[in-house]
Coordinates of C-alpha atoms in Angstrom, one line a residue:
X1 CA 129.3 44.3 147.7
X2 CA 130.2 44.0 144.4
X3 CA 130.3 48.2 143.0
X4 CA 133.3 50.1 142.0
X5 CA 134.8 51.6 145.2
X6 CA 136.7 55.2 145.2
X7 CA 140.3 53.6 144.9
X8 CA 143.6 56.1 145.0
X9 CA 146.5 54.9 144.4
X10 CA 150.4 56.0 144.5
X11 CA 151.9 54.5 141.7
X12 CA 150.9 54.1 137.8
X13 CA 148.1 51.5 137.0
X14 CA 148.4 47.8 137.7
X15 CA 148.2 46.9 134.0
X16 CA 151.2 48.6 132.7
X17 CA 153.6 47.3 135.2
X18 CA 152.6 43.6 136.5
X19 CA 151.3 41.3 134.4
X20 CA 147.3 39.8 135.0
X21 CA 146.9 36.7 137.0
X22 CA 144.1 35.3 135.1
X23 CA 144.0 32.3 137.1
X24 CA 141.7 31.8 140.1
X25 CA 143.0 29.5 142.1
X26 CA 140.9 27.7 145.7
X27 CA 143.8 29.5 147.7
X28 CA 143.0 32.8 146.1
X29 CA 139.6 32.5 146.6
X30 CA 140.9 31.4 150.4
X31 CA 142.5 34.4 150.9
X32 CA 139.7 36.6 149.2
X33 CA 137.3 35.1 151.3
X34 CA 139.2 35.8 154.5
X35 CA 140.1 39.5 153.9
X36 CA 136.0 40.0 153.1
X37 CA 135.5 38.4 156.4
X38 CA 138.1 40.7 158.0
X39 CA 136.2 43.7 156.7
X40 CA 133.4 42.6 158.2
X41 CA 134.3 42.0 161.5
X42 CA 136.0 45.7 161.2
X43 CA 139.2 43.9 161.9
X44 CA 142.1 47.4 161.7
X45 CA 144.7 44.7 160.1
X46 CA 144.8 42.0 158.1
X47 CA 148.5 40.8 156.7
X48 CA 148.7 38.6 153.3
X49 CA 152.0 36.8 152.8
X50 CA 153.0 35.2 149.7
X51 CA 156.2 34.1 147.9
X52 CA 155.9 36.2 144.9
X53 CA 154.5 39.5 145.0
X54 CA 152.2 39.3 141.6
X55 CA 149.6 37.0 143.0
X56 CA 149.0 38.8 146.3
X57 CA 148.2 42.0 144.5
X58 CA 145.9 40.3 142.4
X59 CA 144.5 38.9 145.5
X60 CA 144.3 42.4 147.1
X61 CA 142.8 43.7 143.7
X62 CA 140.3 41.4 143.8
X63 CA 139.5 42.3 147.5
X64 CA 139.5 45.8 147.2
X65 CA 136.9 45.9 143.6
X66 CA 134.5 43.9 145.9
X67 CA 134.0 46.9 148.8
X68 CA 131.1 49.1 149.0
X69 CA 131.1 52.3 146.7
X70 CA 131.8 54.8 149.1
X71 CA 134.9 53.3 150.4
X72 CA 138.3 55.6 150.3
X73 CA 141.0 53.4 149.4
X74 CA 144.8 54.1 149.4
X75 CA 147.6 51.4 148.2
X76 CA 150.7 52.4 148.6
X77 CA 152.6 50.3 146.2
X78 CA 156.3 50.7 146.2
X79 CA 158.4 52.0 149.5
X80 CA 159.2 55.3 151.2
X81 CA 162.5 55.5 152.6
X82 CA 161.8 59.7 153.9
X83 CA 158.9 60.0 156.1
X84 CA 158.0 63.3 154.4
X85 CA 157.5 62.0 150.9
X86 CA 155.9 58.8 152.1
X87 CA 153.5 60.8 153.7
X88 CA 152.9 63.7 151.1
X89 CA 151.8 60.5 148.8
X90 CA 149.1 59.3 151.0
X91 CA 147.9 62.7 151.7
X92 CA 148.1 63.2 147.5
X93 CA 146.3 59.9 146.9
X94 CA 143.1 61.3 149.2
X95 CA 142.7 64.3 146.7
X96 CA 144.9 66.5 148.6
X97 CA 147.6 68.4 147.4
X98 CA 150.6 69.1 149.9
X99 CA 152.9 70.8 149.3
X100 CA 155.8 72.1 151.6
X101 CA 153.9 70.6 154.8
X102 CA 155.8 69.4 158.3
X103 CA 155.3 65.7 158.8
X104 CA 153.4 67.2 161.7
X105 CA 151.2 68.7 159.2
X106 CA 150.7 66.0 156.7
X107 CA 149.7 63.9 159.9
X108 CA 147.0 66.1 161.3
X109 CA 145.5 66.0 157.3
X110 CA 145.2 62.5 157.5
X111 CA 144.0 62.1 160.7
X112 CA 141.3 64.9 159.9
X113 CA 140.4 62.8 156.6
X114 CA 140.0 59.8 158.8
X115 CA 137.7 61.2 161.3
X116 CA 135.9 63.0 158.7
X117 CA 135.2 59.5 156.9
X118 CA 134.6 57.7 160.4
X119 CA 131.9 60.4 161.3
X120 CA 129.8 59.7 157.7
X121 CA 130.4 56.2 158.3
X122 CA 132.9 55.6 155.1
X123 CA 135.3 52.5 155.6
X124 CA 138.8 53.6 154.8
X125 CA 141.4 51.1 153.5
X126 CA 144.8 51.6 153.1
X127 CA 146.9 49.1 151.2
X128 CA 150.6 49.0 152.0
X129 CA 152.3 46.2 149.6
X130 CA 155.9 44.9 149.5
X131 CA 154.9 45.9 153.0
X132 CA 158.1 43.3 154.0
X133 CA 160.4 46.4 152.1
X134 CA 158.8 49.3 154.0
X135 CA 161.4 51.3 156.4
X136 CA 160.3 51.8 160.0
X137 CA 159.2 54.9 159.8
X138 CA 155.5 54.0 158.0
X139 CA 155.5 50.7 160.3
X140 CA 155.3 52.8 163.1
X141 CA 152.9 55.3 161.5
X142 CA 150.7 52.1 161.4
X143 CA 151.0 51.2 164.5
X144 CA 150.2 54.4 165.7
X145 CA 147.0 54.6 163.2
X146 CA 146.1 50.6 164.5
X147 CA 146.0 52.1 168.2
X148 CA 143.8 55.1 167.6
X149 CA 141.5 52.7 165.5
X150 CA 141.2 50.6 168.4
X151 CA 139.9 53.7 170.3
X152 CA 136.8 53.7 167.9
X153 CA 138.0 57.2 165.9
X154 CA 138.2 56.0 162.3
X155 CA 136.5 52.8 160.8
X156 CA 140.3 52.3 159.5
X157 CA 141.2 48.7 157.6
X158 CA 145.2 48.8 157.3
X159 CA 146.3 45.4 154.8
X160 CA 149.9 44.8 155.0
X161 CA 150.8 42.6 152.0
X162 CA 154.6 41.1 151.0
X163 CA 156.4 38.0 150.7
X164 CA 157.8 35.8 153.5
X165 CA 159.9 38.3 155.3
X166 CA 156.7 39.4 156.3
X167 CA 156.0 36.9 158.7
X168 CA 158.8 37.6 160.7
X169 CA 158.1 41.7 161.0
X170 CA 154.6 42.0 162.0
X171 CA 155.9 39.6 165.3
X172 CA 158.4 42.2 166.0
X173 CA 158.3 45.8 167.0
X174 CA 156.7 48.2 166.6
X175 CA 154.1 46.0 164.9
X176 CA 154.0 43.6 167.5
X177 CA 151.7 45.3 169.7
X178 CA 149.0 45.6 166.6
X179 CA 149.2 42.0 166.0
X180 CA 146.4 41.1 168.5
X181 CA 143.9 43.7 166.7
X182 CA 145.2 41.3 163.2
X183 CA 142.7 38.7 161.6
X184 CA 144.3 35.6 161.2
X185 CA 147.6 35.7 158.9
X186 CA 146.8 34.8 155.3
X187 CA 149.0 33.0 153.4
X188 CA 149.1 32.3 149.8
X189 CA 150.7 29.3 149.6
X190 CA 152.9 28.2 145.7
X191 CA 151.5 26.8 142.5
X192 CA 150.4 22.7 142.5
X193 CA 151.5 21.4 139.6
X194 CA 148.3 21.2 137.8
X195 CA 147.7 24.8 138.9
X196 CA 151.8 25.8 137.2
X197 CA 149.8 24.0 134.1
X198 CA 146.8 25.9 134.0
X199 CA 148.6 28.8 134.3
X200 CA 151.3 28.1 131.5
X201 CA 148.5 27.4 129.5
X202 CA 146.6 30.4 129.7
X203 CA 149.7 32.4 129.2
X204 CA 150.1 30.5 125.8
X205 CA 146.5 31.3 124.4
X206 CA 147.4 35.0 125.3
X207 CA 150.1 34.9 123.5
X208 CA 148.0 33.4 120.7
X209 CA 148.6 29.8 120.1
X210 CA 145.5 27.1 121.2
X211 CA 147.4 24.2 122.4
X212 CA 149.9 24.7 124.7
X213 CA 151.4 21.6 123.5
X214 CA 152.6 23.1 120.4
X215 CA 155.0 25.5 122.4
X216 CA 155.7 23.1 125.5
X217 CA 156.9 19.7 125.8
X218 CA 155.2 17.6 129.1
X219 CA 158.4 16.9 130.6
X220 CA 159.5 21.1 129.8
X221 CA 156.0 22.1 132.1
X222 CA 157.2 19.5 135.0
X223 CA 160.6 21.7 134.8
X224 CA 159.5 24.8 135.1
X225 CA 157.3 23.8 137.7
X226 CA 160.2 22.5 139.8
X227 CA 162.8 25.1 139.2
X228 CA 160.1 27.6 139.6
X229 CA 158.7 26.1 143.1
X230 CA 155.4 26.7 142.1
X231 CA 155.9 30.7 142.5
X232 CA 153.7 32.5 140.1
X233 CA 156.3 35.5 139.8
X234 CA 158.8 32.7 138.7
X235 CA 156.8 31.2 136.7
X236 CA 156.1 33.4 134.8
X237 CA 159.8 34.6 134.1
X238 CA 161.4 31.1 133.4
X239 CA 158.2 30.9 131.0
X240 CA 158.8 33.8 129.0
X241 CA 162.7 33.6 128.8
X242 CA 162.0 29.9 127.7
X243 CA 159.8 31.3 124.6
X244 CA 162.7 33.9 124.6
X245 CA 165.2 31.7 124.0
X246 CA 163.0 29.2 121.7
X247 CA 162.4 32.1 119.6
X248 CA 165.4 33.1 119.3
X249 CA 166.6 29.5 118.5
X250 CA 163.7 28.8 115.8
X251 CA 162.9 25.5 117.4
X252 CA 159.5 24.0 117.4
X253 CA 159.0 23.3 121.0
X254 CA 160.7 24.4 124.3
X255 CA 162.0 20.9 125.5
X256 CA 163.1 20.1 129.5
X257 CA 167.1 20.7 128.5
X258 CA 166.1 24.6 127.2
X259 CA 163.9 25.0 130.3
X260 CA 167.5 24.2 132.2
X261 CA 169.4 26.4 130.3
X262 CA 167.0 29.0 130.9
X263 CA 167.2 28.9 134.6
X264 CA 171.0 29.1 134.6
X265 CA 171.1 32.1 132.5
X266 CA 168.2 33.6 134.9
X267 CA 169.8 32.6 137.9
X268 CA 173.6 33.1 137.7
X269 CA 173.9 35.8 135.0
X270 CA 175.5 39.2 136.5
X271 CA 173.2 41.6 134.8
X272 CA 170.6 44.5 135.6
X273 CA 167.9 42.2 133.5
X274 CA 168.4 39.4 136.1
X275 CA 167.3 41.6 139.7
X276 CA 164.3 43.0 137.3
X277 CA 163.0 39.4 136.2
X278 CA 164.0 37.7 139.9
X279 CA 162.2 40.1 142.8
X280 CA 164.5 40.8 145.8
X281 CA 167.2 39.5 144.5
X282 CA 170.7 42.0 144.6
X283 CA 172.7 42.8 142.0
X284 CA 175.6 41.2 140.9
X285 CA 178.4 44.0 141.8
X286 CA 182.5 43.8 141.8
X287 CA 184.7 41.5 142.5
X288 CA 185.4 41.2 146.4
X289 CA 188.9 41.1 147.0
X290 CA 188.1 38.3 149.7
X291 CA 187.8 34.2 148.9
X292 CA 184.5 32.9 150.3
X293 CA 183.9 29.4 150.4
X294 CA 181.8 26.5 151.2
X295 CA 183.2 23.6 153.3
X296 CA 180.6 20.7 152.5
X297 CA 180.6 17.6 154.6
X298 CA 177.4 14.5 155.8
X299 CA 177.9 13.0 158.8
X300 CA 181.3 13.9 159.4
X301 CA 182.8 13.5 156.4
X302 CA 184.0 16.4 153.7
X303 CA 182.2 15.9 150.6
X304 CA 183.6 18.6 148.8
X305 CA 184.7 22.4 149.1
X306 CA 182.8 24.9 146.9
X307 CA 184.2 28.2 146.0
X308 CA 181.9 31.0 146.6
X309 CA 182.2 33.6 143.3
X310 CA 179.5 35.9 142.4
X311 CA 176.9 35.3 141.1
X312 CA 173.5 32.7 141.5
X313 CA 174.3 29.0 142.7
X314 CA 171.7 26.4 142.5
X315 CA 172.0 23.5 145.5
X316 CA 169.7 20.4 144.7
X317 CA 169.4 16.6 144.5
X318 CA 169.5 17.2 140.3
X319 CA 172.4 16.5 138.2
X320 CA 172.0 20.3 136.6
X321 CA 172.3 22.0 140.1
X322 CA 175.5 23.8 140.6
X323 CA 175.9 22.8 144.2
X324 CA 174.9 19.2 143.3
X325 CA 174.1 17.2 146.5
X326 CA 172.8 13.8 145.8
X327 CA 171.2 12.7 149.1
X328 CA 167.3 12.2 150.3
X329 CA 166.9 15.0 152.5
X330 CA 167.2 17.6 149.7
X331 CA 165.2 18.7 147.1
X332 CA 166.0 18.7 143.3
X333 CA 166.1 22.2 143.5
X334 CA 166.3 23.0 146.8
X335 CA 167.9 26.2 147.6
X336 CA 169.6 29.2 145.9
X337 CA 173.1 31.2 146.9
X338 CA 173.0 34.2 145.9
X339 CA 176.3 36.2 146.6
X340 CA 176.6 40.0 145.2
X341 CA 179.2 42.9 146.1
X342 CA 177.5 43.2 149.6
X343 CA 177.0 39.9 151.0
X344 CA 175.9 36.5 151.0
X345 CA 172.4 35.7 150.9
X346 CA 170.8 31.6 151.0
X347 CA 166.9 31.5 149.7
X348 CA 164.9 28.2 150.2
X349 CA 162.9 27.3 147.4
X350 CA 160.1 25.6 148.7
X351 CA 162.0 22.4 149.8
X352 CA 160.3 20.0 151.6
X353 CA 162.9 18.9 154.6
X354 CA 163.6 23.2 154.4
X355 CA 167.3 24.8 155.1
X356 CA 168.7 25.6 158.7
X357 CA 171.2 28.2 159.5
X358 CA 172.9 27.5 162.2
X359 CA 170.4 25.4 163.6
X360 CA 167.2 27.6 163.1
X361 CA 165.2 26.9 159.7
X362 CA 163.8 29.8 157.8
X363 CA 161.5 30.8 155.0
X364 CA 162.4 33.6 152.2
X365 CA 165.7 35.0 152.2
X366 CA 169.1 34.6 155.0
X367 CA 171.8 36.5 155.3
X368 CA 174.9 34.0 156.1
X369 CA 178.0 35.2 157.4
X370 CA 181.2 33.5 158.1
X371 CA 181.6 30.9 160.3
X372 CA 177.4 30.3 159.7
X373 CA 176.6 26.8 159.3
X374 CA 173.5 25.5 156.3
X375 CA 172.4 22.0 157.0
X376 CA 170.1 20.2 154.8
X377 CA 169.2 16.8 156.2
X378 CA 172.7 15.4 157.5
X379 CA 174.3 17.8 155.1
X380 CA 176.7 20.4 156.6
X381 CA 178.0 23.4 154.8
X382 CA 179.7 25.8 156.1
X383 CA 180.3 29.2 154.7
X384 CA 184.1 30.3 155.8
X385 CA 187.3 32.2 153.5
X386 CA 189.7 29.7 151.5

């Protein structure tokens, strides 16, 4: 352990296009610590799951810069819709160079390549992130390569990395069969506040300043904590469009009501910016010519009816939310409607009682439809046209 492995990879380098992790946290070193001990055991899968996608590929980083030298590794970092292409890349990242191949082809390459590493004793690892946004076509590629491991013909490691969705893919097919070759399911879980802290600060010396007191007020880092969820990916945007807007405002510090203001304009603005800065999040498209509401009632009674436009739609406990439910069972910031040209889509932020639709709770991202029911609590909301 510990030397510079032969790493290949599909997509431009790390460093130009997500932005370091500096902070170590006992989870990461968790998670490390049981992806080392699936490569040990020879384990062919191992899945990571975590609510943004920047931490688990540091996690994964900092997995694969720990295996031995003469490891082959292969991370494919973005998705493959055509089978062809998707497979011309892995082929590419081994030091090949295909060019007009069959899939047929391209698979017998890679299954040479694995055999030849398997017969010099050479661990191969391939890396399949956003793994959650793969089409079906590499899942059952996987599946496929999983089996034959299992058959002793390659000394293959496949890590399957991605946000929540995750969870619910590998348990259905075709990756259900693989799951009983898996290591136990890893999961990175959000930010403690202390840990938001730490990480706010060290963004604050990069940026040059010693004290993150001179840029943040307390009450501003207990904000961005809550509206972030603890999520390093989010912290890390509501923390640079609050500088952003600070900046732009020439005021001394960025004070709780600016952090607020931030997460509206990152959360309900219609633009291109806000599906770059919020991951898996659709854009805001044209008008629908139909009239979506919600019908919100507790315990029988109507609360009020909200009219579903497009755009971002914050549901909490706090005063700011746009969906502003003042009851026990919800969070301050406990959920986010997200409606775009396409459809409807609810995304728990880490709330603690968690949102139901129609009667099943969920993590990540649901698609609602109408006539679907949310509850929160004894809250009832459900999604129907005006």
């Amino acid at each position: 352990m510990g030397h510079q492995p032969i790493v290949h990879t599909t997509s431009e380098q790390w460093g130009h296009t997500v932005p370091a992790l500096t902070l170590v946290t006992e989870r990461h070193r968790a998670a490390l610590d049981q992806l080392n001990l699936a490569a040990q055991h020879q384990r062919p899968l191992t899945v990571l799951i975590g609510e943004g996608k920047f931490e688990a590929n540091h996690v994964v980083s900092a997995f694969l810069s720990g295996l031995e030298e003469d490891a082959t590794i292969v991370r494919l970092t973005k998705p493959y819709d055509d089978a062809i292409a998707g497979m011309r890349e892995i082929n590419r990242a081994l030091g090949f160079e295909p060019k007009d191949l069959s899939l047929t082809d391209l698979d017998n390459i890679l299954e040479m390549f694995l055999e030849f590493q398997r017969k010099h004793h050479r661990r191969t690892v391939l890396c399949i992130e956003q793994a959650h946004l793969q089409a079906r076509w590499l899942l059952e590629h996987v599946r496929r390569l999983i089996d034959l491991e299992m058959e002793g013909r390659y000394g293959l490691m496949v890590v399957l990395s991605g946000q929540p969705k995750l969870a619910e893919l590998i348990e259905q097919e075709p990756l259900a069969g693989a799951r009983v070759h898996s290591s136990r399911k890893i999961t990175l879980a959000p930010f403690s506040l202390a840990e938001t802290t730490e990480f706010l600060r060290r963004r604050v010396e990069a940026a040059g300043s010693s004290d993150i007191s001179e840029l943040f007020e307390f009450d501003a880092i207990s904000r961005i904590h809550e509206l972030s969820g603890g999520v390093p990916d989010l912290v890390g945007t509501l923390c640079f469009k609050c500088l952003q807007i600070a900046n732009q405002q020439k005021s001394g510090q960025v004070t709780e009501q600016l952090v607020i203001d931030a997460s509206k304009l990152l959360w309900q603005k219609p633009a291109v910016e806000a599906k770059a800065e919020i991951p898996d999040i659709p854009d805001i498209g044209p008008m629908s010519t139909f009239r979506e509401q919600l019908q919100i009632s507790c315990k029988g009674q109507q609360i009020q009816i909200f009219p579903l436009r497009h755009g971002r739609f914050l549901v909490g406990r706090a005063d700011f939310a746009d969906i502003c439910l003042p009851n026990k069972h919800v969070s301050r910031r406990h959920a986010l409607i997200v409606k775009s040209a396409t459809d409807v889509k609810i995304l728990d932020l880490g709330s603690t009682n968690g949102t139901f639709v129609n009667g099943l709770r969920f993590t990540g991202d649901q698609q609602i439809e109408i006539g679907d029911v949310i509850t929160i609590g004894d809250i009832r909301m459900e999604f129907s046209f005006e």
